[in-house]
Amino acid sequence: MNQTNDAALAAAEAYNREFLVFSLGDEEYAVDILKVQEIRGYENVTRIANAPDFIKGVTNLRGVIVPIVDLRIKFHLDKVEYGGQTVVIVVNVEDRVVGIVVDGVSDVMTLSPDQIKPAPEFGVTLSSDFLSGLGSLEDRMLVIVDIDKLLTSDEMELVDRVAE
Amino acid sequence: MDITDFYDTFFEEAEELLADMERYLLELDVDEPDTEHLNAIFRAAHSIKGGAGTFGFDVLQKTTHLFENLLDHTRKGELKLRRDIVDTFLETKDMLSDQLDAYRNGDEPDQEAFERICKTLQQIALEEIGRDLDGGAAPVPAPEPEPEPATPSEGAGGAGRRIVTLLNVGEKDRQLLVEELGQLGEVVTHGGDEACYEITLASTIDSDDIEAVMCFIVDADQVKIRDAENGQASEVAPAKSEPAAKAAEPAKPVEPARPSAAAKPAGDAKTAKVKAKAKGGGESTSIRVSVDKVDQIINLVGELIITQSMLDQTVSELEGAADSALLNGMSLLQRNARDLQESVMSIRMIPMDFVFSRFPRVVRETAAKLGKEIELTTEGESTELDKSLTERIIDPLTHLVRNSLDHGIEPPEVREAAGKPRTGKLVLSAKHQGGNIIIEVIDDGAGLDRDRLLAKARENGLPVADTMSDDEVWQLIFAPGFSTAKAVTDVSGRGVGMDVVKRNIQGMGGHVQIMSTPGAGTTIRIVLPLTLAILDGMSIKVGNEMFILPLSAVLESLQPAKEDLYAMAGDDVVLKVRDEYLPVVAVHEALDVPNAKTELTETIAVIVQGEGRRYALLVDDLVGQQQVVVKNLETNYRKVPGVSAATILGDGSVALILDITGLHRLSRAKKEDRRPERGWQTLEADTDKVLEI
């Protein structure tokens, strides 16, 4: 009996995932915490010519050149300001390091599987392909971003597709 | 201690020896062979034989043994060298490589190949010097791999007795040695004390080889080997080992093949001395380190440099009060950091010679197969390239060279008919240019045939038009399955390959260009970007942004005068610099830099050179020169047009390193210039000039 209980507990724990919650304007988003490498301020970004506007440029992260993407521009938010609160979440995606600019980071949440609802089919700016679901937390709704898919997608123009 | 522990050392050493052997063989002048070279080749074979015998690599030992004997005759002048004999020697060397590989992989070498090469070597011996290699003991029609190697020391007399004396060898090592000797033959008696320990050994093995085994455990001067039968002492100090062993040999029965050996002890002693010296020097000259470790050091040093620059900047901003000791310390730190960086970077860099040195062989063989006469010249062997790139460039380059030999350079008769010298020229060159490494394969053959390429492309169903530029037509040869060779030879012509070459080079982040003039030849140029290097850069300012230009690309800078600027075809501008009209590329336009100077005469024109062309880059300001660490943008991002890489400046910010040709392309694209790209043909003159410099 004990063994079964333990196994069930372990399974439940395995399904409970932790997410880093960040804000873009008034909306709350979440990414898998395991993808996050660090959080730092927005500074010293070198512009890259002829790149899409949401690619702010590259920065030096302890000797590594890291591209910085502003998700607010990508998601067509009205207000894009850079101030003391602006932070960069540095994520690790498919052996690449990318920084994403967000308005703020609030907290780390643990969500159980039943708190994650499938994302509805919608979205012109943010295709539901790039969402792992919607997290419901009492009166809050978290948009859970599949950061792997999003950042390696063609429309982010971050990755060279095998060019002919 | 297990003898297999030494396998790796042996394999590495043998590989180096074989490489030396090949080099010397290729350098051999058939008519007047250099004695030193012959000796070196002989020594290489001899050393491999020794090791092979020690480790029980029978086939390798037998092959090297035959080879060594033949070489011995050669260096004594008894065997007159001919081209085909040298070819056979080269073939033998390849066979030895194969055998070595087989042993390394734990396989047995190819028996058939072994028998064949033995036969060939025997044949040469019989025909050229009228005796066979194994001595008269056994008539050998085709040397079968007999259980006992037919070494000369073996003879008909069976096992010879030798007394091995060990001087000042400790108890533990003594036991080991006795065990080892037991594997070489039968230990009849052994006894004595630490100062002097005697072992009587009945063995068929050469004194040299016994010494070789023992030297793994003790120093050569601790060992004395003498022949029990004639009592002739033969001290096996390295400098004397050979004559000693040789001197002992005539005492053994029937040895017609080697009577002259004893007559020339002086010469042999010299050889042995050289060998000992080489051996002593070789131990400490290199260590093998995994590339990962080196890369880690390189990264760390890069970080150190950046931190040092940051510190430097902070110190220089200190108001007046900066302590002189602090300043001294800083400049010392800077110097040491730079030195450290340079040394570390050089670990990974190896000269192109590493690649080029294998081509004399490829060219020689391919030319012989094709019945063509080719003269190979290499330029820029000392150009250094990252090791990982050097290794990956070999295959594509080999393919291109073969291709040039097969399709490019015409047979001698055709060349004569066309009024060209019979001997075709093939040039391999390497150089650094504009932050790239450029490797060229230049032939003076027939050049590419535009009409035939187009016809063939149509046949293959590729979309082509007669209006295509030469450049585009030449690129057709990289299409998969494309071959215009009239006949498929075993050298090339199957049409696989060129597309693989292109893919490989693209895989390294480079590209291939072709320049061809009908009747005058083809140049295939591989342009590889720097993936790992420090770069001498010139920092420039455009608007508020800082960029780096590779200093090697910068020729000069000047302030353009109004009368030297000419508008051309709309918004194109050229700048006249000493009777040369250079296309003007405004950096702020190409890279959309805001707040840049737009008045042409206020800017500074930097004359740069990229891929053989010159441009005038318009920038706002020159800031200074500095060494920068090249950081790949593609690690986390992607290729950016007009930019080759990035670097980190002293203040920790990122600056982009500009790619001159890319910049030009970009600015043209910006202007929506619809004129067709100029073909390489028109640039030929330009390129040639660059090459001569």
Coordinates of C-alpha atoms in Angstrom, one line a residue, chain B residues 56-59 98-99 102-103 105-111:
Chain B
G56 CA 54.0 -8.9 -31.9
F57 CA 52.5 -7.3 -34.9
D58 CA 53.8 -10.0 -37.2
V59 CA 52.6 -8.8 -40.5
D98 CA 46.7 0.3 -43.5
Q99 CA 48.3 -2.4 -41.4
A102 CA 44.1 -2.6 -38.7
Y103 CA 46.2 -3.3 -35.6
N105 CA 41.4 -1.3 -34.5
G106 CA 42.2 -4.7 -33.1
D107 CA 41.9 -6.3 -36.5
E108 CA 44.3 -8.4 -38.5
P109 CA 45.7 -6.7 -41.5
D110 CA 44.6 -7.7 -45.0
Q111 CA 46.6 -10.9 -45.7

